[in-house]
mmCIF file of C-alpha atoms in Angstrom:
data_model
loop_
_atom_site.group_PDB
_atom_site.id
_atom_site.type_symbol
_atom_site.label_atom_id
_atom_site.label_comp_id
_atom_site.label_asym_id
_atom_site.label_seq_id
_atom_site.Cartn_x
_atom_site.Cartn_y
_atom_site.Cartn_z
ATOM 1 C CA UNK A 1 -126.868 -64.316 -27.951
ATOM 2 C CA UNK A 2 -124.957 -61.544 -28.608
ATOM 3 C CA UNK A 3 -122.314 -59.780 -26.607
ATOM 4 C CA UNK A 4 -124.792 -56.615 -25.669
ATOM 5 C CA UNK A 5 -127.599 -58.734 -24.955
ATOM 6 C CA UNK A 6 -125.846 -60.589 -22.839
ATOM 7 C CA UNK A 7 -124.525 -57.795 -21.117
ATOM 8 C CA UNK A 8 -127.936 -56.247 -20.676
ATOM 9 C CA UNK A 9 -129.309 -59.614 -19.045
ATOM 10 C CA UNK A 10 -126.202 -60.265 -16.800
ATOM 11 C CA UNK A 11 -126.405 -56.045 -16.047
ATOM 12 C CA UNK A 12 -130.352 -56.518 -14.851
ATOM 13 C CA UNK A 13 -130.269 -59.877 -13.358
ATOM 14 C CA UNK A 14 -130.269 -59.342 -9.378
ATOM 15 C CA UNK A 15 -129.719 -62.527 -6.975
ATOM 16 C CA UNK A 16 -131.822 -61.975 -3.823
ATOM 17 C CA UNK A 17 -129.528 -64.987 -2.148
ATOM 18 C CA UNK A 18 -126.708 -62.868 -2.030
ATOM 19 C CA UNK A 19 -124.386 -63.541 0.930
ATOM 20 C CA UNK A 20 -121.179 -63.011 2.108
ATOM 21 C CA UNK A 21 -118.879 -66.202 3.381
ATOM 22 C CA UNK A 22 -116.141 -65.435 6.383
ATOM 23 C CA UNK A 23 -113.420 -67.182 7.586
ATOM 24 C CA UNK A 24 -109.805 -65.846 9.257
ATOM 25 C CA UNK A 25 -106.414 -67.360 8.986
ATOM 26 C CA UNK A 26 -103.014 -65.934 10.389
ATOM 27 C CA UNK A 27 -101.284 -63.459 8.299
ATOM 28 C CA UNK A 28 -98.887 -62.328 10.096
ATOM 29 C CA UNK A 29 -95.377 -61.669 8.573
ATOM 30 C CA UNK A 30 -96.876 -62.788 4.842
ATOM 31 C CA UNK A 31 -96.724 -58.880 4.016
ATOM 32 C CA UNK A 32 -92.821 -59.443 4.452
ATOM 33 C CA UNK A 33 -92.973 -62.397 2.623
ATOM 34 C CA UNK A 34 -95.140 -61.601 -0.700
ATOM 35 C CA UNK A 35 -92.679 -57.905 -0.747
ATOM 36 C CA UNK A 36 -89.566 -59.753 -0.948
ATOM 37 C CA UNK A 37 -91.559 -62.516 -3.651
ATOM 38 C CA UNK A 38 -91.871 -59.459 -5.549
ATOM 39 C CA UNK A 39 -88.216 -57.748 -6.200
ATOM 40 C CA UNK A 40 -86.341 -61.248 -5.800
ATOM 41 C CA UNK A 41 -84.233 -61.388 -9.256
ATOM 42 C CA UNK A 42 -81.438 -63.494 -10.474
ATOM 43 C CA UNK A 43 -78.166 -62.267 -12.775
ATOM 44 C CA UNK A 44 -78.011 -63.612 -15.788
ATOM 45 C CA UNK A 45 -74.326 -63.336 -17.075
ATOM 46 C CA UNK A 46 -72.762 -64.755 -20.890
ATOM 47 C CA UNK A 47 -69.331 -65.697 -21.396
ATOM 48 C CA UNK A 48 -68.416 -64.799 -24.892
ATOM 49 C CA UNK A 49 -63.925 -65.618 -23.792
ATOM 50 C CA UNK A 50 -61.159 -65.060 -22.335
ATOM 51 C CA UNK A 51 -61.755 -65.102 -18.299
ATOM 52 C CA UNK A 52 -64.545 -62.918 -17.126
ATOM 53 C CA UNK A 53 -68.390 -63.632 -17.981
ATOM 54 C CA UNK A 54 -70.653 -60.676 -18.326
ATOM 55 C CA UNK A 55 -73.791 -59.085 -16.932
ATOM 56 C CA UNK A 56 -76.113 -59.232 -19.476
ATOM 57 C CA UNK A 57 -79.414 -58.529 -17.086
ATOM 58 C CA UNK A 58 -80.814 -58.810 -13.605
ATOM 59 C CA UNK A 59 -84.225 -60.687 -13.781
ATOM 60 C CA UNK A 60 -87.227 -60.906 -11.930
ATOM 61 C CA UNK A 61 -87.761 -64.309 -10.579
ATOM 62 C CA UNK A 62 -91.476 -63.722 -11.015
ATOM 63 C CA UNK A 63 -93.816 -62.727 -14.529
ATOM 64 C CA UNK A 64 -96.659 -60.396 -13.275
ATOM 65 C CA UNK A 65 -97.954 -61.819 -15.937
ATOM 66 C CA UNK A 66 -98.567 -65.312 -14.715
ATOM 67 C CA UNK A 67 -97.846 -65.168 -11.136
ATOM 68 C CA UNK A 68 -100.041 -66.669 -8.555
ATOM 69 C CA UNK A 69 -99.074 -66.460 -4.966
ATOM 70 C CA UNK A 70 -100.543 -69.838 -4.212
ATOM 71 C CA UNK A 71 -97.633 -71.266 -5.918
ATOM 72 C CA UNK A 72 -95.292 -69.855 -3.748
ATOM 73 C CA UNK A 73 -93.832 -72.323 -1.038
ATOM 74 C CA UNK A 74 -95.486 -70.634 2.130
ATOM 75 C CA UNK A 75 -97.321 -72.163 4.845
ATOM 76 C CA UNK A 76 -100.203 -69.420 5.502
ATOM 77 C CA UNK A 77 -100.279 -68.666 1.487
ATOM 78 C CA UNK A 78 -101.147 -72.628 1.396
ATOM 79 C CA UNK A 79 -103.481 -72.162 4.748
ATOM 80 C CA UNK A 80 -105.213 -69.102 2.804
ATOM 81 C CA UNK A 81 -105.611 -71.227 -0.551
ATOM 82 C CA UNK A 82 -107.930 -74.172 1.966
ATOM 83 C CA UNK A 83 -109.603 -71.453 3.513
ATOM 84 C CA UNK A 84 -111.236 -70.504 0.218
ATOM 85 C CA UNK A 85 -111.647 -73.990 -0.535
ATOM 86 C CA UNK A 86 -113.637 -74.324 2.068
ATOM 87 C CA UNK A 87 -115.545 -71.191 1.671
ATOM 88 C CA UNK A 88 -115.368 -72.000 -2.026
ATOM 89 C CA UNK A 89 -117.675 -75.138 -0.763
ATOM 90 C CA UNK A 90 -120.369 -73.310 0.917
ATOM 91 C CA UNK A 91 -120.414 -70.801 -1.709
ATOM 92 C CA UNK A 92 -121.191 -73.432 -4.275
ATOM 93 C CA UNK A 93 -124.417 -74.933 -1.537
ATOM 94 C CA UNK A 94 -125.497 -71.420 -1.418
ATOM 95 C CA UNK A 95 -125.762 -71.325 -4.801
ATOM 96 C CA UNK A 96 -126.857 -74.392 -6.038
ATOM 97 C CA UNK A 97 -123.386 -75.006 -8.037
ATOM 98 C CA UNK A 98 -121.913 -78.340 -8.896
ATOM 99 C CA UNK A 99 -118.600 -78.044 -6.893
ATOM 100 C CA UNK A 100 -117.108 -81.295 -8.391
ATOM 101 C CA UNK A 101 -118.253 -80.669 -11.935
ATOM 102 C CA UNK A 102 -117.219 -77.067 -12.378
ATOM 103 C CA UNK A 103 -113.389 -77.491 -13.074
ATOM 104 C CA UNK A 104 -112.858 -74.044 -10.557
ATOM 105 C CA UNK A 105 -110.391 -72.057 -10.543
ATOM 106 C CA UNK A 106 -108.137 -69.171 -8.236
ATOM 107 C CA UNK A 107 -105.753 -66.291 -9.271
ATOM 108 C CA UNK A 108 -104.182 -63.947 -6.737
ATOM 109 C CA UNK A 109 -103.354 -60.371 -6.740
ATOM 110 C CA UNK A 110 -101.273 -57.859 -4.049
ATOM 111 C CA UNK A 111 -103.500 -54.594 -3.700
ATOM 112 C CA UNK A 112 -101.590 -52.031 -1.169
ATOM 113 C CA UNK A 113 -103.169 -48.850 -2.675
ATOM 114 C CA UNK A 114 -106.692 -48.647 -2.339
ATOM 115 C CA UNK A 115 -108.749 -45.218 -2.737
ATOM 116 C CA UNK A 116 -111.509 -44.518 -0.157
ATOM 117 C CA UNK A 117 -112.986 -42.331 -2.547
ATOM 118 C CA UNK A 118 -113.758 -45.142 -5.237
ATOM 119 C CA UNK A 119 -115.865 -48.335 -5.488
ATOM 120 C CA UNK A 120 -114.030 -50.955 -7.146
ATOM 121 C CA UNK A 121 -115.551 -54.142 -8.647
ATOM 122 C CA UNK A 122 -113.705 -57.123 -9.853
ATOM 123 C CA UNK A 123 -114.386 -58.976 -12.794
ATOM 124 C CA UNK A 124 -116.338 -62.738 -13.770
ATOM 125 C CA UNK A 125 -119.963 -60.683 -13.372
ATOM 126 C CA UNK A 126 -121.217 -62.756 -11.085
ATOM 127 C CA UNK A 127 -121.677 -66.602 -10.161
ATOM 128 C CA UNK A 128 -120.587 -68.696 -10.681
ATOM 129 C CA UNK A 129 -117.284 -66.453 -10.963
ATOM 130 C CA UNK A 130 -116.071 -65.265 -6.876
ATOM 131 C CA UNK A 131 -114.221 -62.713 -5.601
ATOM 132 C CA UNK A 132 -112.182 -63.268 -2.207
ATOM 133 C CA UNK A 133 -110.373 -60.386 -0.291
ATOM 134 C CA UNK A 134 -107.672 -61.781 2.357
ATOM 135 C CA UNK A 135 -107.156 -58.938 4.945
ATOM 136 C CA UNK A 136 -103.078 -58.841 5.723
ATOM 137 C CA UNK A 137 -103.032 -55.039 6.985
ATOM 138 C CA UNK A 138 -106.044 -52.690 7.875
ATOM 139 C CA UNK A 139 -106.097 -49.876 10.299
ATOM 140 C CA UNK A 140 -108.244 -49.490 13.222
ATOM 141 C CA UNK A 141 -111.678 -49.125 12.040
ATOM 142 C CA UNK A 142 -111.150 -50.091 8.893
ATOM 143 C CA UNK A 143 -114.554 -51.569 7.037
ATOM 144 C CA UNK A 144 -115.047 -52.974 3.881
ATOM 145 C CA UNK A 145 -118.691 -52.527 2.089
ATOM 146 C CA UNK A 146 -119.471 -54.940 -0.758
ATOM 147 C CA UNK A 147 -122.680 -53.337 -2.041
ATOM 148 C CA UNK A 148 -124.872 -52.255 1.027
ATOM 149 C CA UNK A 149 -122.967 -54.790 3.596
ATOM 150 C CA UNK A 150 -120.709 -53.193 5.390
ATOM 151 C CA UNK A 151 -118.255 -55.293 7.492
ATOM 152 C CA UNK A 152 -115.617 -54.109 10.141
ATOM 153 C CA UNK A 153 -112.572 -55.633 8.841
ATOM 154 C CA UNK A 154 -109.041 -56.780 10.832
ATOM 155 C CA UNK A 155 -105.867 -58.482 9.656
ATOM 156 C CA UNK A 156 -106.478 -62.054 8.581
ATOM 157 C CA UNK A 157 -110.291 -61.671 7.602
ATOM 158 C CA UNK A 158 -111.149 -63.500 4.830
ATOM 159 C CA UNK A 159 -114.541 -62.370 2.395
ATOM 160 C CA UNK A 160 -115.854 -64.676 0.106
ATOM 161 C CA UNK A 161 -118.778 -63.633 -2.323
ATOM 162 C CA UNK A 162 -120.199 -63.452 -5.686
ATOM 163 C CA UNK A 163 -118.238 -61.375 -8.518
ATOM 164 C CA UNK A 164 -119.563 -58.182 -9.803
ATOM 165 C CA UNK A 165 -120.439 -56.738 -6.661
ATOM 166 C CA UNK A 166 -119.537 -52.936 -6.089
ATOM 167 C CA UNK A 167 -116.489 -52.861 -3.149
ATOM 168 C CA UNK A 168 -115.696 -50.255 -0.962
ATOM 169 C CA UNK A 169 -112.529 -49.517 0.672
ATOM 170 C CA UNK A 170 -113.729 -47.073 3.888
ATOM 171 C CA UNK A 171 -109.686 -46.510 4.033
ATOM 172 C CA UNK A 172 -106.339 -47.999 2.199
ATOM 173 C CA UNK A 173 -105.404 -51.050 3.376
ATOM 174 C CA UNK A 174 -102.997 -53.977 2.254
ATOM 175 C CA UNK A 175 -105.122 -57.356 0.961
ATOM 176 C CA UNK A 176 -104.383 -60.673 -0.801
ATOM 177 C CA UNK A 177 -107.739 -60.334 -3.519
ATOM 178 C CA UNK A 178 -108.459 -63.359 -5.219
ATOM 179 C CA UNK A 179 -110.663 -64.463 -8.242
ATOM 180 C CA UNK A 180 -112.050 -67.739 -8.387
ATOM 181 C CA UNK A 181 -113.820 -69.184 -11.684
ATOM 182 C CA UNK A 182 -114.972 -71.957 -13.205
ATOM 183 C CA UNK A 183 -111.848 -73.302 -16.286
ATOM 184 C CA UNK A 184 -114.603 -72.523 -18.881
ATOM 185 C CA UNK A 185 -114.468 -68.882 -18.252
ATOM 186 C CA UNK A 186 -110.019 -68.457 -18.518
ATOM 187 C CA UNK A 187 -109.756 -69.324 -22.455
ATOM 188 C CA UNK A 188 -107.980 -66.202 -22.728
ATOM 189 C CA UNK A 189 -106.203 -66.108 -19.810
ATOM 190 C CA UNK A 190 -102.286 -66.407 -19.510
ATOM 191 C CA UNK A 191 -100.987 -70.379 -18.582
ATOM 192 C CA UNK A 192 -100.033 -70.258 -15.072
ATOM 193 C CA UNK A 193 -101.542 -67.191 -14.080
ATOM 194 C CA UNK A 194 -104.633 -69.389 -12.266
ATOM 195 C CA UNK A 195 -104.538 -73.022 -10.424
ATOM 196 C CA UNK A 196 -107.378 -75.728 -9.600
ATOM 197 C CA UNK A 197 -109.132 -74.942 -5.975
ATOM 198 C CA UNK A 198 -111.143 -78.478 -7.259
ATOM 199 C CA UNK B 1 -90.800 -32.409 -22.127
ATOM 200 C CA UNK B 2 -94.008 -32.203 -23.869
ATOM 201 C CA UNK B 3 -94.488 -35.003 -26.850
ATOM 202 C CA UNK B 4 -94.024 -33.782 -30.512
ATOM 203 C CA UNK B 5 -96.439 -35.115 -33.006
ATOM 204 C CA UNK B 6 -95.112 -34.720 -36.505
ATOM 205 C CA UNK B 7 -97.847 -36.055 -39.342
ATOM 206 C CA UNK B 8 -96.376 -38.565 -41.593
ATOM 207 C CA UNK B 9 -98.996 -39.818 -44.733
ATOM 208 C CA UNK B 10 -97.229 -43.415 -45.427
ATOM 209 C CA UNK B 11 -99.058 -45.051 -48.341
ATOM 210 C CA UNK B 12 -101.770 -42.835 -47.591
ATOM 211 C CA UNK B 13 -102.431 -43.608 -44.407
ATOM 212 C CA UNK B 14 -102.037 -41.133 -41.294
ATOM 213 C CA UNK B 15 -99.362 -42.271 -38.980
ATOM 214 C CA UNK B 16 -97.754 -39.121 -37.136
ATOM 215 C CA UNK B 17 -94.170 -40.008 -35.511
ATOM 216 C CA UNK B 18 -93.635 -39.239 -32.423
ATOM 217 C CA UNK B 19 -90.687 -37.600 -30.890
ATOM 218 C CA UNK B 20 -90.594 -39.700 -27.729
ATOM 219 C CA UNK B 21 -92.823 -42.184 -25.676
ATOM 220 C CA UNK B 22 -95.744 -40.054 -24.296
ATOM 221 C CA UNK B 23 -94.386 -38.966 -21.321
ATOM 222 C CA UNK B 24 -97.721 -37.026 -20.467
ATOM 223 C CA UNK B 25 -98.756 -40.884 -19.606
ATOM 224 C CA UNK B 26 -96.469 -41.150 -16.604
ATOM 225 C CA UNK B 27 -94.695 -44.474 -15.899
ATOM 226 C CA UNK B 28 -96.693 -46.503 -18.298
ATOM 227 C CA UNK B 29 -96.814 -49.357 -20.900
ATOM 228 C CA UNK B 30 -98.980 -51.292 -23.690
ATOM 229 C CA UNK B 31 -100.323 -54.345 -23.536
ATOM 230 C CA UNK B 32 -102.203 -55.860 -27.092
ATOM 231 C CA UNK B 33 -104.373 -58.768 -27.099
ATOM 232 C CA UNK B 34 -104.471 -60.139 -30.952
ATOM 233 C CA UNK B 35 -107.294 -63.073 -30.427
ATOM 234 C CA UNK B 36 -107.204 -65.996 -32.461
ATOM 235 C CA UNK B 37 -111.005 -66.466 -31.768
ATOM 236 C CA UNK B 38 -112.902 -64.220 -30.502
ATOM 237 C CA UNK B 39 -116.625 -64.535 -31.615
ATOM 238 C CA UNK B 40 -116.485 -60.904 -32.300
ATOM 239 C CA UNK B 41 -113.680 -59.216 -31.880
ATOM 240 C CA UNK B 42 -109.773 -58.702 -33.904
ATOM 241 C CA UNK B 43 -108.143 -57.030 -30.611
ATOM 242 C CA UNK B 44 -108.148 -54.992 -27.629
ATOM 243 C CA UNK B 45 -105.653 -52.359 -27.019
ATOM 244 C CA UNK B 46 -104.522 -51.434 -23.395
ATOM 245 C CA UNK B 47 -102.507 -48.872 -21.610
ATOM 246 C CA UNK B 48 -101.175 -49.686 -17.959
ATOM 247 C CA UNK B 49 -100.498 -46.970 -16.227
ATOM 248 C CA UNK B 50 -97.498 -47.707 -13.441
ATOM 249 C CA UNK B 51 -93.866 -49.384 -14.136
ATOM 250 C CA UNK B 52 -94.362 -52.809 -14.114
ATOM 251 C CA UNK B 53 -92.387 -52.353 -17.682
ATOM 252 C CA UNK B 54 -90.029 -49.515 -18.608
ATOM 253 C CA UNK B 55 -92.074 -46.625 -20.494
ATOM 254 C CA UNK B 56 -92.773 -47.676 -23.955
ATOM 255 C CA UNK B 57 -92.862 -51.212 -23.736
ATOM 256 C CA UNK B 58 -95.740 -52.594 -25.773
ATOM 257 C CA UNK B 59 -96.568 -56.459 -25.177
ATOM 258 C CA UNK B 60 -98.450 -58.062 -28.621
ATOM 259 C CA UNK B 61 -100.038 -61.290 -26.939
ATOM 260 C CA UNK B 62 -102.965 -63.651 -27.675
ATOM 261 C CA UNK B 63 -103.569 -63.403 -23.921
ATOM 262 C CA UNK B 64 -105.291 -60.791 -21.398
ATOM 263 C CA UNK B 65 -104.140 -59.543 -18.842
ATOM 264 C CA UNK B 66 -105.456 -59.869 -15.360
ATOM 265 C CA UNK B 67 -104.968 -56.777 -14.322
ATOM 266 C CA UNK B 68 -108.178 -54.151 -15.556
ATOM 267 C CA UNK B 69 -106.285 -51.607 -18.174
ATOM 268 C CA UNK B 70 -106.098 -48.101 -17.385
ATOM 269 C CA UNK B 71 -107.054 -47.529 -21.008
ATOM 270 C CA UNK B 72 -108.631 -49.534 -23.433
ATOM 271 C CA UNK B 73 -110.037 -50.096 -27.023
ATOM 272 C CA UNK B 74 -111.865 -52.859 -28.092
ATOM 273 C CA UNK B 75 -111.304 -53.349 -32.225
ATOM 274 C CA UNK B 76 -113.647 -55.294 -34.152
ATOM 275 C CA UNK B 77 -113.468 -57.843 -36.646
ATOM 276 C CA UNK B 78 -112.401 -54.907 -39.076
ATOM 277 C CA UNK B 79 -109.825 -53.124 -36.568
ATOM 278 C CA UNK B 80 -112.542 -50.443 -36.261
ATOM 279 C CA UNK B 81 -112.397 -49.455 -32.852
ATOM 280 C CA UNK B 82 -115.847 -50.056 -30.727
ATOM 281 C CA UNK B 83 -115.499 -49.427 -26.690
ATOM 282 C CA UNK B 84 -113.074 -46.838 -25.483
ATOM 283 C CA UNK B 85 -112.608 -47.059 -21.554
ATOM 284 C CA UNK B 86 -110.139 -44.738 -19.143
ATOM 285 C CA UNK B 87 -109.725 -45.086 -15.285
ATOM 286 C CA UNK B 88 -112.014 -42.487 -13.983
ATOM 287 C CA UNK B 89 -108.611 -41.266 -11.984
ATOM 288 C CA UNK B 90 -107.063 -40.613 -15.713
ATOM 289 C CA UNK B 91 -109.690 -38.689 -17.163
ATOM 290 C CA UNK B 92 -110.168 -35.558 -18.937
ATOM 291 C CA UNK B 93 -106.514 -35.378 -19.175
ATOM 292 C CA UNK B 94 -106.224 -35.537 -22.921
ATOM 293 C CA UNK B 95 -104.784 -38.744 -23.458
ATOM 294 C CA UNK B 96 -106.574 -40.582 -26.314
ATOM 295 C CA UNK B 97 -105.457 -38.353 -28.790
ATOM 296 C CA UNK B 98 -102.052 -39.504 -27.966
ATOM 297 C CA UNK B 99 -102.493 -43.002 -27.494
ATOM 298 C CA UNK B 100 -104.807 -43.486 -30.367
ATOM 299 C CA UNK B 101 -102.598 -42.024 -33.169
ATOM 300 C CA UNK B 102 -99.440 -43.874 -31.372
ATOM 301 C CA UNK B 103 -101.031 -47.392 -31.481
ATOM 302 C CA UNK B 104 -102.051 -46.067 -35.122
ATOM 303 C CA UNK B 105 -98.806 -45.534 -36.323
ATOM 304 C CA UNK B 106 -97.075 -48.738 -34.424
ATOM 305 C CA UNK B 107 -99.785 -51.049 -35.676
ATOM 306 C CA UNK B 108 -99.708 -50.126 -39.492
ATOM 307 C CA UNK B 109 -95.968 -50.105 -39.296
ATOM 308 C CA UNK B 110 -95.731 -53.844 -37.453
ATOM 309 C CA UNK B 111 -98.604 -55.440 -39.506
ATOM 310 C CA UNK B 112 -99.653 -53.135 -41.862
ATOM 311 C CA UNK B 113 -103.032 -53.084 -39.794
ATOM 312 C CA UNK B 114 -105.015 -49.471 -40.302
ATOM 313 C CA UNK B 115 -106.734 -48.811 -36.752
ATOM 314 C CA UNK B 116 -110.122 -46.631 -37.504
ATOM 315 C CA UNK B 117 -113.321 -45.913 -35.866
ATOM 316 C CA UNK B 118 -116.372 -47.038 -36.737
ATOM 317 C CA UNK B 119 -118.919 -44.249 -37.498
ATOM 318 C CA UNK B 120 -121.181 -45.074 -34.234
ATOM 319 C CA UNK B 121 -119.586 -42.703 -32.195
ATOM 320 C CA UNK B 122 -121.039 -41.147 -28.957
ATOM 321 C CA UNK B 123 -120.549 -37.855 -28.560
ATOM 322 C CA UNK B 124 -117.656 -38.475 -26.140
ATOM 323 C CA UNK B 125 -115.827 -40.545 -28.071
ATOM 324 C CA UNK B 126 -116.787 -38.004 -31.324
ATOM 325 C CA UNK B 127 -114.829 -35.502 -29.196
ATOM 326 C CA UNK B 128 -111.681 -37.971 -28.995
ATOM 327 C CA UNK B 129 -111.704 -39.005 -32.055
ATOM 328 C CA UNK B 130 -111.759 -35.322 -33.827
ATOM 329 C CA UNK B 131 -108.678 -34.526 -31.704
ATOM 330 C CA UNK B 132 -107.087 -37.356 -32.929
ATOM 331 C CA UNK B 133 -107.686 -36.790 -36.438
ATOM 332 C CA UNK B 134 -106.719 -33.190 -36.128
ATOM 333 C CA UNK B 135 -103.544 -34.044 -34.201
ATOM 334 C CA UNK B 136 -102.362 -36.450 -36.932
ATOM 335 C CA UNK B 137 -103.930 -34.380 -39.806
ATOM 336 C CA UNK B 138 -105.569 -37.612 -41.082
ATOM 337 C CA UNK B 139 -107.955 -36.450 -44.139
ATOM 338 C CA UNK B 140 -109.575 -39.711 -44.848
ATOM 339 C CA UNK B 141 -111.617 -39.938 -41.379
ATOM 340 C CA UNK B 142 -114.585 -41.715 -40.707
ATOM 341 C CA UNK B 143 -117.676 -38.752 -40.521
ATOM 342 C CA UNK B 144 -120.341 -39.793 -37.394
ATOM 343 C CA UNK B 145 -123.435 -41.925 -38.081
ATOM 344 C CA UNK B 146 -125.520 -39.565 -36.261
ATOM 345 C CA UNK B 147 -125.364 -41.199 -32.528
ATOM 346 C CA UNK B 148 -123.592 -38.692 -31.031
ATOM 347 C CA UNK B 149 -126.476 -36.222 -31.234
ATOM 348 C CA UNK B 150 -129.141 -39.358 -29.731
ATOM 349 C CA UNK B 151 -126.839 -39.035 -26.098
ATOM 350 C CA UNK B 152 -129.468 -38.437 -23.638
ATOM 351 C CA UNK B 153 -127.228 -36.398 -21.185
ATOM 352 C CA UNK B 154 -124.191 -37.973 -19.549
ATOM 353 C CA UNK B 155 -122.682 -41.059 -21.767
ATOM 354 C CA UNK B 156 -123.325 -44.533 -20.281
ATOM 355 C CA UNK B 157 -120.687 -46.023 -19.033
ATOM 356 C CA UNK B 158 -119.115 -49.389 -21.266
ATOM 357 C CA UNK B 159 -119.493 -52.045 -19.594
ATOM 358 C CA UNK B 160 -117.203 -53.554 -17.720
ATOM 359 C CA UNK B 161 -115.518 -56.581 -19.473
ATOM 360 C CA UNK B 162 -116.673 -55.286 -23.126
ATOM 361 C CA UNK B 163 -114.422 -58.045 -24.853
ATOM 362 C CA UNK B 164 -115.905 -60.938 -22.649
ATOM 363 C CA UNK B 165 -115.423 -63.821 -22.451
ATOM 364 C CA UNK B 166 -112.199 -62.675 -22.445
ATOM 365 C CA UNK B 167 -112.055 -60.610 -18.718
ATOM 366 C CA UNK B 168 -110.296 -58.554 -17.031
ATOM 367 C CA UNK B 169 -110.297 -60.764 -13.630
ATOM 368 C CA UNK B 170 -108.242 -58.274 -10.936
ATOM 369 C CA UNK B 171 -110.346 -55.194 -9.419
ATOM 370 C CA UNK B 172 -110.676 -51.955 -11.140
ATOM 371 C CA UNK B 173 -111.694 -48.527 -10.169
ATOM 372 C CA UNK B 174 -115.110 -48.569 -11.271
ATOM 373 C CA UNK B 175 -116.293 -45.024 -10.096
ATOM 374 C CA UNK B 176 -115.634 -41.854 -8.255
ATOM 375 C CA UNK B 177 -117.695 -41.241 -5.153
ATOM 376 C CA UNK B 178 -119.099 -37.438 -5.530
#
């Protein structure tokens, strides 16, 4: 099938079981925590001779290009990887997915600059590809709409659903947002960048 | 400062020199994915607009990114360029000329590869590409197929992963609200 074809069925094809999954996990502090993650670099110094070694750069510990926050060594970051297990779980029921036979897979981003005046979507289409946004800092108020649903959100809310969807921000808020796919669907993606959730 | 395009023919081929970095961009950098097997595609060029990497870094990978480009251009098998996205927040700002012609004139001189357009142009993208070829003075351009007088109003938007399955995985700005 070719690629506009394809694009054309995926674009038309509407699943009437859509539904989003919840859960909440404690998140406190992990703002601190994924900051610091961030801007923590090592010097790398040569010595050529003689008695002093040079600065030759100051590194970033971490490649943007292939981090993933679920392998850092942090007990809620490890909490937040189970919850979407879990949800990961139901999703799959929902859906009538294989869980064990579809190798799945979860990459993490840090979003802390979100326009109210724009819908974002994230990529994978739809399932068996999931998107899952880990509240760590929202205002009062705050809501996030994927499509028509609209759900108050508060620090430590976790939303699980199907990829593709149109997301709303109703104000800028700080979230964990995390893509979850089957291995099939990452030939192109950097090594690291994404571990098993199976 | 403004960015000085100079047109340079080398071998015949149109590939203007630039007096610095487009610094009309902002904080920004490249990143090239070169696939090894893509059913039906040579490359897709991207532009990342923040400073992740110092201005002017360009990245030649056979990987994608996960973060959704601020720019891109899908090539085909034949380097002719096919889907041309930009961030709805970076629009109408003028900036294909200038990236097109740069990634023009680094390509042929890393590879030798001449970057062109293929003739099925919308009338958007006609409008690009004509700056572009008058910015770089190219002679030998690529004359529209006639699809960028069928546009029934306002151009559809690409989709959104246009080189899948290779995807762009992190969220991107996928519209304005009026």
């Amino acid at each position: 099938m070719s690629n506009i074809i394809w694009e054309k069925k995926m674009f038309h094809m509407q699943n009437k079981n859509f539904k989003i999954f919840y859960d909440t996990c404690n998140v406190d502090g992990l703002i601190n925590f994924i900051n610091k993650s961030n801007i923590d670099c090592e010097e790398k110094l040569i010595f050529i001779s003689g008695t002093k070694a040079e600065n030759i750069s100051n590194d970033l510990i971490i490649d943007d290009r292939t981090k993933n926050y679920f392998t850092m060594y942090n007990e809620q970051l490890l909490s937040i990887l189970k919850k979407n297990k879990l949800l990961l779980k139901n999703a799959c029921e929902h859906y009538d997915v294989n869980y064990d036979k579809t190798a799945y897979h979860i990459s993490s981003e840090y979003r802390d600059s979100l326009l109210d005046s724009a819908w974002y979507d994230a990529g994978g289409v739809k399932v068996p590809s999931f998107t899952s946004l880990c509240v760590l800092e929202a205002e009062e108020n705050s809501s996030i709409t994927i499509d028509d649903n609209k759900t108050e959100v508060k620090p430590g809310l976790i939303l699980f659903f199907e990829s593709g969807r149109k997301i709303r921000y109703s104000k800028n808020m700080k979230i964990l947002s995390c893509n979850i796919a089957p291995m099939s669907m990452l030939q192109f993606q950097y090594p690291q960048k994404w571990i098993p959730i199976t | 400062m403004e960015t000085i395009v100079t047109p340079v023919i080398n071998n015949g081929v149109a590939t203007p020199s630039f007096s610095q970095y487009p610094k009309e961009f902002g904080d920004s950098w490249i990143h090239v994915t070169l696939f090894d097997d893509h059913l039906t595609l040579a490359a897709i060029m991207c532009l990342y607009i923040n400073d992740k990497h110092p201005p002017g870094t360009i990245i030649i990978s056979k990987y994608m990114m996960n973060d959704y480009p601020d720019m891109h251009f899908t090539f085909n098998k034949n380097f002719e360029g096919e889907r041309m996205y930009t961030n709805p927040v970076y629009r109408k700002r003028g900036y294909w000329k200038l990236f097109g012609i740069l990634m023009r004139s680094i390509f042929y001189n890393y590879n030798g590869t001449v970057l062109e357009s293929t003739s099925n142009r919308a009338l958007a993208v006609e409008r690009a590409y004509l700056a572009m070829v008058k910015l770089a003075k190219q002679k030998d351009w690529v004359p529209n197929n006639g699809r960028m007088f069928n546009h029934m109003g306002s151009e559809i938007e690409p989709p959104r992963d246009p080189a899948y399955p290779a995807v762009w995985y992190n969220q991107r700005v996928g519209g304005i609200d009026e």
